[in-house]
Tab-separated table of C-alpha atoms in Angstrom:
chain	number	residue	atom	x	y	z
A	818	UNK	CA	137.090	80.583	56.406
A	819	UNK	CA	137.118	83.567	53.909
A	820	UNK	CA	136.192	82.508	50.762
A	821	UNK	CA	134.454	83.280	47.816
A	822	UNK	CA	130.830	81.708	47.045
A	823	UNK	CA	132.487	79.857	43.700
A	824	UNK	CA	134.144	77.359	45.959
A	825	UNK	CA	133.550	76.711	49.320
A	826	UNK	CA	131.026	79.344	50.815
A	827	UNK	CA	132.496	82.866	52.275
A	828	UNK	CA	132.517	81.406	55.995
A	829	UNK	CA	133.929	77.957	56.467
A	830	UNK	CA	134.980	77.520	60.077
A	831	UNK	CA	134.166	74.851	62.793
A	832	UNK	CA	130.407	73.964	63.117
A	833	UNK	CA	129.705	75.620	66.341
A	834	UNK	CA	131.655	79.072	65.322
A	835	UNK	CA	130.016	79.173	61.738
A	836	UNK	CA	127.179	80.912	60.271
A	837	UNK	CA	125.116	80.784	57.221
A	838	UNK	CA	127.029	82.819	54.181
A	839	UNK	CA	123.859	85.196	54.516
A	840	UNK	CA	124.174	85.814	57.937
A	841	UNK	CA	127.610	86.106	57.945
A	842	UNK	CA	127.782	90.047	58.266
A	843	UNK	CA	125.278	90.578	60.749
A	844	UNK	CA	125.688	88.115	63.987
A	845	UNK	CA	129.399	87.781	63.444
A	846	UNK	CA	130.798	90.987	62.577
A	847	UNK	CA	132.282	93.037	64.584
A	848	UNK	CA	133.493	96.652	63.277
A	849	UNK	CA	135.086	97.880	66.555
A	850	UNK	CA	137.770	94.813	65.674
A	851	UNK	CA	139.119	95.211	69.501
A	852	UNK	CA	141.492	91.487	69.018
A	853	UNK	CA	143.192	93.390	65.775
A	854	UNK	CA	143.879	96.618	68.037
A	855	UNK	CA	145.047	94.634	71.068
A	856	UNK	CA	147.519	92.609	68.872
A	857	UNK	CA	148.653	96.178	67.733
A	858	UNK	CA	148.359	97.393	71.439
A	859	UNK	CA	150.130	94.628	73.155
A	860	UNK	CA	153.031	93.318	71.069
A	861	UNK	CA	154.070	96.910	69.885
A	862	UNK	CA	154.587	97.213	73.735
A	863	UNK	CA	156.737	94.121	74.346
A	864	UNK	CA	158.661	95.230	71.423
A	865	UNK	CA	159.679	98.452	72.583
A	866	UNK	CA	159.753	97.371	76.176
A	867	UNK	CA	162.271	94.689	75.244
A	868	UNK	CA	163.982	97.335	72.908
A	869	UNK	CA	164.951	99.407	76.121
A	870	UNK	CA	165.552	96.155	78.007
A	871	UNK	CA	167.996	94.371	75.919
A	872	UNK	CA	168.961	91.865	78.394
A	873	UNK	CA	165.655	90.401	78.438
A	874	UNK	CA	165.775	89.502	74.536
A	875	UNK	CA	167.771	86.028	74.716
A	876	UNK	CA	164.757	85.010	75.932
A	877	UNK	CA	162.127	85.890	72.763
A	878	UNK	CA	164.884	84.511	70.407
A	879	UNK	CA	163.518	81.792	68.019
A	880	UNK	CA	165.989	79.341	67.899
A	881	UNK	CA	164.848	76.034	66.063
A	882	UNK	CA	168.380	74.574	67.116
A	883	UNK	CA	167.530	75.460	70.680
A	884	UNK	CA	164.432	73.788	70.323
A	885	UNK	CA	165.083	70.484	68.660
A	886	UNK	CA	168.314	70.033	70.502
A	887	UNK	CA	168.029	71.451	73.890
A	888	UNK	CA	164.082	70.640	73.651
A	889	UNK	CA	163.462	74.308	74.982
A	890	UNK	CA	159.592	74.076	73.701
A	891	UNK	CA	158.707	77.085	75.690
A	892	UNK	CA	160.455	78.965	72.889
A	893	UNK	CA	158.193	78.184	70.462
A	894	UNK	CA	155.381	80.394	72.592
A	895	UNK	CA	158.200	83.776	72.893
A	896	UNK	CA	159.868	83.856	69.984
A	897	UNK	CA	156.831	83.496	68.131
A	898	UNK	CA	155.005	86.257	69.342
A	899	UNK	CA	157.172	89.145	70.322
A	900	UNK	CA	159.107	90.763	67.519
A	901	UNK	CA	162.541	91.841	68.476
A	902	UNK	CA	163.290	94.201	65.128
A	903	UNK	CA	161.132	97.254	65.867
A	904	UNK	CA	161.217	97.294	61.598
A	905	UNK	CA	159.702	93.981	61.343
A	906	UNK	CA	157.051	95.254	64.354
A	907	UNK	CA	156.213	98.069	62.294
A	908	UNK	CA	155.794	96.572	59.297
A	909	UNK	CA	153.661	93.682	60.851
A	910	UNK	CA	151.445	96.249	62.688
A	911	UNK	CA	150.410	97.828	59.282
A	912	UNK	CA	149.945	94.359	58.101
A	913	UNK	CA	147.595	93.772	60.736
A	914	UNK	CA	145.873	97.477	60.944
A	915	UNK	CA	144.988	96.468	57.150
A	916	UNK	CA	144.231	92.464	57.928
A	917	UNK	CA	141.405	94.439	60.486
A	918	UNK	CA	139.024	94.098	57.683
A	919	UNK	CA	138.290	90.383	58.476
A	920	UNK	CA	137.535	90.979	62.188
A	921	UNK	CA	135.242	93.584	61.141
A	922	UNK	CA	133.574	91.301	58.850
A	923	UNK	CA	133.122	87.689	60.077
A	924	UNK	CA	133.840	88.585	63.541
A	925	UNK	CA	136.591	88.058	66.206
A	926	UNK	CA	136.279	84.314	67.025
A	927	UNK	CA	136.281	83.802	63.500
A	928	UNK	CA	139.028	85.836	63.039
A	929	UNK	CA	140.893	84.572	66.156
A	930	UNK	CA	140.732	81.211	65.250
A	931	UNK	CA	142.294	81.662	61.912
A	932	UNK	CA	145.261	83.007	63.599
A	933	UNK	CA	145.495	80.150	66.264
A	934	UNK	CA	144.774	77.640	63.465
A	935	UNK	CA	147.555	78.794	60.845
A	936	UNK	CA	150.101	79.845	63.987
A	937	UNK	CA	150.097	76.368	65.079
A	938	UNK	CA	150.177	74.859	61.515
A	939	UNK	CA	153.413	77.345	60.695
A	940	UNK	CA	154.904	75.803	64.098
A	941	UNK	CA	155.637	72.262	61.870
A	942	UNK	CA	156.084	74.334	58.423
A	943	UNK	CA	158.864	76.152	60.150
A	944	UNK	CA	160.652	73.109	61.103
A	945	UNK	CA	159.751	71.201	57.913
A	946	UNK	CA	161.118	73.625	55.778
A	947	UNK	CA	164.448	74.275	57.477
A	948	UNK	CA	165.086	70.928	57.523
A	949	UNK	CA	164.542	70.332	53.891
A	950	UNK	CA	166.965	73.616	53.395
A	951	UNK	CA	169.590	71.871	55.314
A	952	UNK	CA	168.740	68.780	53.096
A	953	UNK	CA	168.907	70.342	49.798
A	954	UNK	CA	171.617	73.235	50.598
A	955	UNK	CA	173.873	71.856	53.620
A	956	UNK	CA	173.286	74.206	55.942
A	957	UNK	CA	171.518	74.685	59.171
A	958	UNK	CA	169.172	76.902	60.085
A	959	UNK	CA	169.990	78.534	63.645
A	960	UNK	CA	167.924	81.191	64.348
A	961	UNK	CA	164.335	82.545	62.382
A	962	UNK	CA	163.061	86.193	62.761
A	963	UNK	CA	160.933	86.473	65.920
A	964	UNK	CA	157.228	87.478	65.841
A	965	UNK	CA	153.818	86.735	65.257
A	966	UNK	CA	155.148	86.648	61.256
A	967	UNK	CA	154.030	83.449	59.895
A	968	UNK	CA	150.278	84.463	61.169
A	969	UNK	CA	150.463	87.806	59.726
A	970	UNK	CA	151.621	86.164	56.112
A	971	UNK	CA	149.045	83.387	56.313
A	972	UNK	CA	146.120	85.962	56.216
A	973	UNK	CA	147.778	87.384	52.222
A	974	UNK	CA	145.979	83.869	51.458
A	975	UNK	CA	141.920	85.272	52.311
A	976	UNK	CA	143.156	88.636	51.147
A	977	UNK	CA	144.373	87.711	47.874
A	978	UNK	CA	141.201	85.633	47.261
A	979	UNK	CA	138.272	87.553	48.735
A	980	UNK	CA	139.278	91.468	49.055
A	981	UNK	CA	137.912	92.645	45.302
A	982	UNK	CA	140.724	94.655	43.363
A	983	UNK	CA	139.894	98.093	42.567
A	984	UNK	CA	142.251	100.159	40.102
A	985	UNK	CA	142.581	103.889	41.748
A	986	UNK	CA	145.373	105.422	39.548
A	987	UNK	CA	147.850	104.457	37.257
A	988	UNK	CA	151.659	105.461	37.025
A	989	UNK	CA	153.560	106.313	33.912
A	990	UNK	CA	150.035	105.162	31.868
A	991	UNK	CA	150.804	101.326	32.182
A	992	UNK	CA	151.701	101.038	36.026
A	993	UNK	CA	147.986	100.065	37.949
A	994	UNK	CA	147.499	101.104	41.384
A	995	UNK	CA	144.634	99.445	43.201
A	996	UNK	CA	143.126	99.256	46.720
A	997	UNK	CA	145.416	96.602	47.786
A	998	UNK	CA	149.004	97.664	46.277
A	999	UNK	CA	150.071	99.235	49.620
A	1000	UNK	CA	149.588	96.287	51.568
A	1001	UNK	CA	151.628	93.814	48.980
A	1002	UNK	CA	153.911	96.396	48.984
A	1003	UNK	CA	154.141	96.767	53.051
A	1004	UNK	CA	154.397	92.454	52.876
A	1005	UNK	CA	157.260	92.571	50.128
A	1006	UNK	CA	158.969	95.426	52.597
A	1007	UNK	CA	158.566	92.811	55.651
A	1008	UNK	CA	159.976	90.005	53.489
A	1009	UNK	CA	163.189	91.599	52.433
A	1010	UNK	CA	164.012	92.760	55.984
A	1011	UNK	CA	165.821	89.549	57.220
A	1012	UNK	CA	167.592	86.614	55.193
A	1013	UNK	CA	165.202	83.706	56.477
A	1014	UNK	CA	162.219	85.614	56.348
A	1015	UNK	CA	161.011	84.097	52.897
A	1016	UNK	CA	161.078	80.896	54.624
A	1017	UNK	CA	158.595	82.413	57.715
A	1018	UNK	CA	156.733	83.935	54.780
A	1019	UNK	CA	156.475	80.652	52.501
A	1020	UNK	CA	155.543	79.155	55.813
A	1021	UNK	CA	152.482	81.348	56.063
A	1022	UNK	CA	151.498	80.728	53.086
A	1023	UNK	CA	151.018	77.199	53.277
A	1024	UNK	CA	149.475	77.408	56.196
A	1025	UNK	CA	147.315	79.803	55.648
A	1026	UNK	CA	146.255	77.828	52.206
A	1027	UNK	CA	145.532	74.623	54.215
A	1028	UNK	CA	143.481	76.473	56.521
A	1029	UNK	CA	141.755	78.112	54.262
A	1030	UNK	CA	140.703	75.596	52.424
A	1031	UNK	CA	139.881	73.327	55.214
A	1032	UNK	CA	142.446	70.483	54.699
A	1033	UNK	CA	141.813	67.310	56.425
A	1034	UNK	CA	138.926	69.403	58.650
A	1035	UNK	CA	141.661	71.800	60.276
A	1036	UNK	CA	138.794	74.011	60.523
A	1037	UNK	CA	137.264	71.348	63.141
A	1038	UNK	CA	140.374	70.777	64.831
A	1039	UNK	CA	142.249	74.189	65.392
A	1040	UNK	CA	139.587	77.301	66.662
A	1041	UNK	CA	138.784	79.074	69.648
A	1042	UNK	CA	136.424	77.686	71.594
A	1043	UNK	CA	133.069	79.584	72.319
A	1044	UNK	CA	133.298	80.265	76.036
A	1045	UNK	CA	136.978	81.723	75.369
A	1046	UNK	CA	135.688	83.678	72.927
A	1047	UNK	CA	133.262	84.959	75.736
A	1048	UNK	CA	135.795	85.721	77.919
A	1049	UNK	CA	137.922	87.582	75.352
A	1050	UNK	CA	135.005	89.772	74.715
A	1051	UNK	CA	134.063	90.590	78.211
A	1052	UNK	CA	137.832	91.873	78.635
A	1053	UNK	CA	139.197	92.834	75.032
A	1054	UNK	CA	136.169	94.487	73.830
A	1055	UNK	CA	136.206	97.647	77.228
A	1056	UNK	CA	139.789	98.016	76.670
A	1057	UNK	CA	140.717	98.031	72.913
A	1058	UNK	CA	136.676	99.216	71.511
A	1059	UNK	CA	136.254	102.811	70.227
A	1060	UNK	CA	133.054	104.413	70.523
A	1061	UNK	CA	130.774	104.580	66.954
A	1062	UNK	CA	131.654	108.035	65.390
A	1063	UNK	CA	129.081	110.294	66.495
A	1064	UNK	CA	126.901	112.562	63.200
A	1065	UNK	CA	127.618	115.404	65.342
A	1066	UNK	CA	131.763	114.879	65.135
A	1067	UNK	CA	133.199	117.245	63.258
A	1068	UNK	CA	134.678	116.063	60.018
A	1069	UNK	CA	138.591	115.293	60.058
A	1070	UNK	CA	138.616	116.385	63.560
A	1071	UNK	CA	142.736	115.936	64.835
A	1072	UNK	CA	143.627	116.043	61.277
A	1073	UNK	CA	145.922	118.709	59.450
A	1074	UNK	CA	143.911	121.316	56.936
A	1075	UNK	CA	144.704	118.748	53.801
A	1076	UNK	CA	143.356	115.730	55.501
A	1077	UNK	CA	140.160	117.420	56.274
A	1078	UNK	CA	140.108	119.252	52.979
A	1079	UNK	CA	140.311	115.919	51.241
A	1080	UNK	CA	137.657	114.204	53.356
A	1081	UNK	CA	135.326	117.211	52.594
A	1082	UNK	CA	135.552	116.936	48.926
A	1083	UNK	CA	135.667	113.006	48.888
A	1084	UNK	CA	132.380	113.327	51.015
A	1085	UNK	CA	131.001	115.813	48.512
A	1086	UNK	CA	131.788	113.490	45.519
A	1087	UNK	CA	129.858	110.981	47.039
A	1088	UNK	CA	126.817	113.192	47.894
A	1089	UNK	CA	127.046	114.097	43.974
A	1090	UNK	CA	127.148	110.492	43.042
A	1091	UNK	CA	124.445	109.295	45.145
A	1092	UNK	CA	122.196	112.331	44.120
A	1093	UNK	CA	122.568	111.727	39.962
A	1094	UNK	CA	122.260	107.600	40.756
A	1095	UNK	CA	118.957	108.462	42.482
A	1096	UNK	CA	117.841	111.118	39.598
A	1097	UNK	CA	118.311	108.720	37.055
A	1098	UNK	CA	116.510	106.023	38.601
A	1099	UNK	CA	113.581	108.151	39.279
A	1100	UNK	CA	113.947	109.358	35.487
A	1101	UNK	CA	114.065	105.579	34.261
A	1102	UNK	CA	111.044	104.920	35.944
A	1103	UNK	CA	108.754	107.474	34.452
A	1104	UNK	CA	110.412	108.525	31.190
A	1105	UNK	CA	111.298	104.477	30.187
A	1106	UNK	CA	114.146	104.864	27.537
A	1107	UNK	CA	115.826	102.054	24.759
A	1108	UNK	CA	118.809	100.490	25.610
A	1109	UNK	CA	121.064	99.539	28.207
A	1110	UNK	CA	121.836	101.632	31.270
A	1111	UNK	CA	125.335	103.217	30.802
A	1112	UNK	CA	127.087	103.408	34.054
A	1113	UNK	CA	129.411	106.729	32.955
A	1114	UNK	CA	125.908	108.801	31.648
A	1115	UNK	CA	125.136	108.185	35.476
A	1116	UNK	CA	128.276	108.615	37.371
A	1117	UNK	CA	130.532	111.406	35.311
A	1118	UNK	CA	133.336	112.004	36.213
A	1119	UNK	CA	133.972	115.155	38.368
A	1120	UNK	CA	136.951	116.751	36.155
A	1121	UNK	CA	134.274	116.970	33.511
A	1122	UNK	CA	131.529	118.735	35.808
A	1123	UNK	CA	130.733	122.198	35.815
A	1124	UNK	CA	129.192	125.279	33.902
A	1125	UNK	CA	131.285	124.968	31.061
A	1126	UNK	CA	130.956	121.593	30.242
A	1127	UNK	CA	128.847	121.839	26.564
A	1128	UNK	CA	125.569	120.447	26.982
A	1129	UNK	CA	124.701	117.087	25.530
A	1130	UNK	CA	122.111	116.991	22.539
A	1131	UNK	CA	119.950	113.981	23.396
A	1132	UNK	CA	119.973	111.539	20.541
A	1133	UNK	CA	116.344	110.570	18.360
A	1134	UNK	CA	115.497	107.441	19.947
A	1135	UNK	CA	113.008	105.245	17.154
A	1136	UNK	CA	109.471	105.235	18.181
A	1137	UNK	CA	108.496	101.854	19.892
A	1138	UNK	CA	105.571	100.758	21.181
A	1139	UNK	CA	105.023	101.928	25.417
A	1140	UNK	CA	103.812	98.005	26.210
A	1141	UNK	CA	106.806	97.047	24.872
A	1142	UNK	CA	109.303	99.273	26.816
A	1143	UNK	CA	109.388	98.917	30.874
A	1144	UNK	CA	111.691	100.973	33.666
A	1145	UNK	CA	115.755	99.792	32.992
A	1146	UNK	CA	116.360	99.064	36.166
A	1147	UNK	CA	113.869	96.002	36.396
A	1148	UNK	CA	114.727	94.352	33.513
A	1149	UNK	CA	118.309	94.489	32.458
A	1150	UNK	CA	119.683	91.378	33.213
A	1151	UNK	CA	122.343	90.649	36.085
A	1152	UNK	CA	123.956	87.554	36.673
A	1153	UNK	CA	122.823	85.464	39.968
A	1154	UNK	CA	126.085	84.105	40.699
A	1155	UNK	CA	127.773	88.388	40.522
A	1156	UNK	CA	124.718	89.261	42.989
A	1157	UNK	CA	126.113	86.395	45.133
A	1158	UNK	CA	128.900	87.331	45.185
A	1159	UNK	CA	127.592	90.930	46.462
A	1160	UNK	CA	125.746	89.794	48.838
A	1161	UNK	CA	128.445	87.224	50.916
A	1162	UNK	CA	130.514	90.573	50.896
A	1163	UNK	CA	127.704	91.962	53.476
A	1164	UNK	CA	125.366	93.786	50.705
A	1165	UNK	CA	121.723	93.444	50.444
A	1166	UNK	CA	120.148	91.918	47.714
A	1167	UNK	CA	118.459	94.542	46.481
A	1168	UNK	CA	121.324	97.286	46.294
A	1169	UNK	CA	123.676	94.550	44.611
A	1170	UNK	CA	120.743	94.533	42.411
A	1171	UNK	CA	120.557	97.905	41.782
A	1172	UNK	CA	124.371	98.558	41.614
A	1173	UNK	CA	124.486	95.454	39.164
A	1174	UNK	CA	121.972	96.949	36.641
A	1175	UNK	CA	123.366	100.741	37.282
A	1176	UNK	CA	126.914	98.822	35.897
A	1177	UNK	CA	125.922	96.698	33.130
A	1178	UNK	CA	126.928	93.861	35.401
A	1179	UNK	CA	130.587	95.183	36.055
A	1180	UNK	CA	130.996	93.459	39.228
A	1181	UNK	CA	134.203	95.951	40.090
A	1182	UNK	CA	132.585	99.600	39.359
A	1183	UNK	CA	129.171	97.980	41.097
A	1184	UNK	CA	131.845	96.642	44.302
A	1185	UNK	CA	132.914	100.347	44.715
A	1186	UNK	CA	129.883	102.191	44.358
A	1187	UNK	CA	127.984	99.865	46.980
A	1188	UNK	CA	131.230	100.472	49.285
A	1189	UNK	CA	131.527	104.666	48.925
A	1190	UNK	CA	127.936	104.574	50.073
């Protein structure tokens, strides 16, 4: 469903939900990601409504031995769904505020039906793997954390394999921060809060790995069916969508002084960067120069801006023949399968192109240029 072009294609879903991997951005997607919000919306609500009515909760308990003996099935439907430690809701909601990103970009029947698919595939991990617990360790498995957990873990699988990693600081020189540290570190909070919740996590994992990879067609066989999908949108979308942003907005509005400070000068970085990426192309085009494009000559960095920054002394470049010399940006050479790859993340052609030369074909600095503009 979300993977990469090297294996299976970015979009592999049922045949009557799927698009082309080209297309996948444009028909599908859906930034306003109302299923994401009303999953925040809705449980978040149960949780704390159940929180104030505690004699309601024996109800949303997930007992397996309640299930398999006493067949109560109907408590496969609560107690997966409703969490009843607001600290598990919490950390699930950020989970999910993060997860947004594949709503946004393959749409919300894509999205929805990854959820249904790996929720109903974690229904027989569950029960698999406490019974091979019992098995191996002699002891039974009562009770499992309720929640809409196992969905929420399945979705580290399409994460892990097509979010790109992007270092943004380091600690203590060795430590590497990237893009996606705070949500394995929000998922390793959620899996220490409860003794059997590596067992709801391992569950999600496996489930979300078979359905990601299309096992035995799961893809065909678990998804959300187009005229529910139409239905969903005709009531999710009024109630959970936010308006577009408007130009006019002011920036950071509702935010404290730092916020909006920060946003200003992360805004004005950008403006720089975009202004010296566009100077140098229209420089490499006229003045054609030897050698490779160098990605930090375009893109300094802005601790090393400003008036007293010595200028730079332009090398003696040898004396070659103007037939034999053409603009940089149309002739270094970029790998097809890295412009691919660009382009099933929702990119263009062209700017992957562009962002590919501008990089010497460093697929991560060309990923988060193309994405800060």
């Amino acid at each position: 469903m979300f993977t990469t072009t090297g294996s299976r294609g970015l979009c592999k879903c049922t045949q009557s939900a799927i698009e082309p991997a080209s297309e996948c951005r444009s028909p599908l997607s859906n930034d306003k990601a109302p299923l994401s919000k009303g999953l925040l919306l809705v449980l978040n609500g149960l949780t704390v409504m159940l929180t104030l009515l505690p004699q309601y909760q024996e109800l949303f308990v997930y007992s397996v031995q309640a299930v398999t003996q006493q067949h109560q099935v109907w408590r496969l439907l609560c107690g997966r769904l409703v969490c009843l430690d607001v600290k598990d809701s919490f950390c699930s909601s950020l989970l999910i505020y993060n997860f947004r990103i594949f709503e946004r970009r393959f749409g919300t029947r894509k999205f929805a039906s990854f959820l249904l698919g790996t929720w109903c595939l974690s229904v027989l991990m569950d029960f698999l793997l406490a019974q091979a617990f019992q098995f191996l360790f002699d002891y039974e498995v009562e009770e499992l954390p309720a929640g809409l957990l196992a969905p929420v873990f399945s979705l580290f699988v399409p994460f892990y394999l097509s979010i790109p990693r992007m270092p943004v600081t380091q600690v203590l020189g060795h430590i590497h921060i990237t893009n996606k540290s705070l949500v394995y570190i929000v998922g390793l909070q959620l899996l220490t809060s409860s003794p059997f919740m590596w067992l709801l996590a391992l569950s999600g994992l496996i489930s979300g790995g078979l359905y990601h990879s299309n096992v035995l067609q799961l893809q065909k066989l678990l998804f959300v069916p187009a005229w529910v999908s139409r239905i969903g949108r005709y009531i999710l979308e009024p109630l959970f969508s936010s308006s577009q942003p408007s130009s006019e907005t002011p920036l950071g509005m509702g935010a404290t002084l730092d916020i909006q400070r920060q946003q200003r000068m992360d805004l004005l970085d950008q403006q720089l960067l975009l202004a010296q990426y566009n100077e140098a192309r229209r420089n490499a085009r006229h003045q054609p120069q030897a050698g490779l494009l160098q990605w930090t000559r375009l893109f300094p960095s802005l601790r090393h801006r400003g008036q007293n920054r010595p200028p730079i002394q332009p090398r003696p470049q040898a004396q070659t023949h103007p037939s034999a010399q053409s603009p940089l940006l149309d002739n270094s050479p970029v790998a097809e399968e890295q412009v691919a790859r660009l382009v099933e993340m929702g990119f263009s052609r062209i700017d992957a192109l562009e962002a590919l030369r501008a990089s010497n074909n460093d697929i991560n600095m060309a990923t988060n240029f193309l994405l800060q503009h």
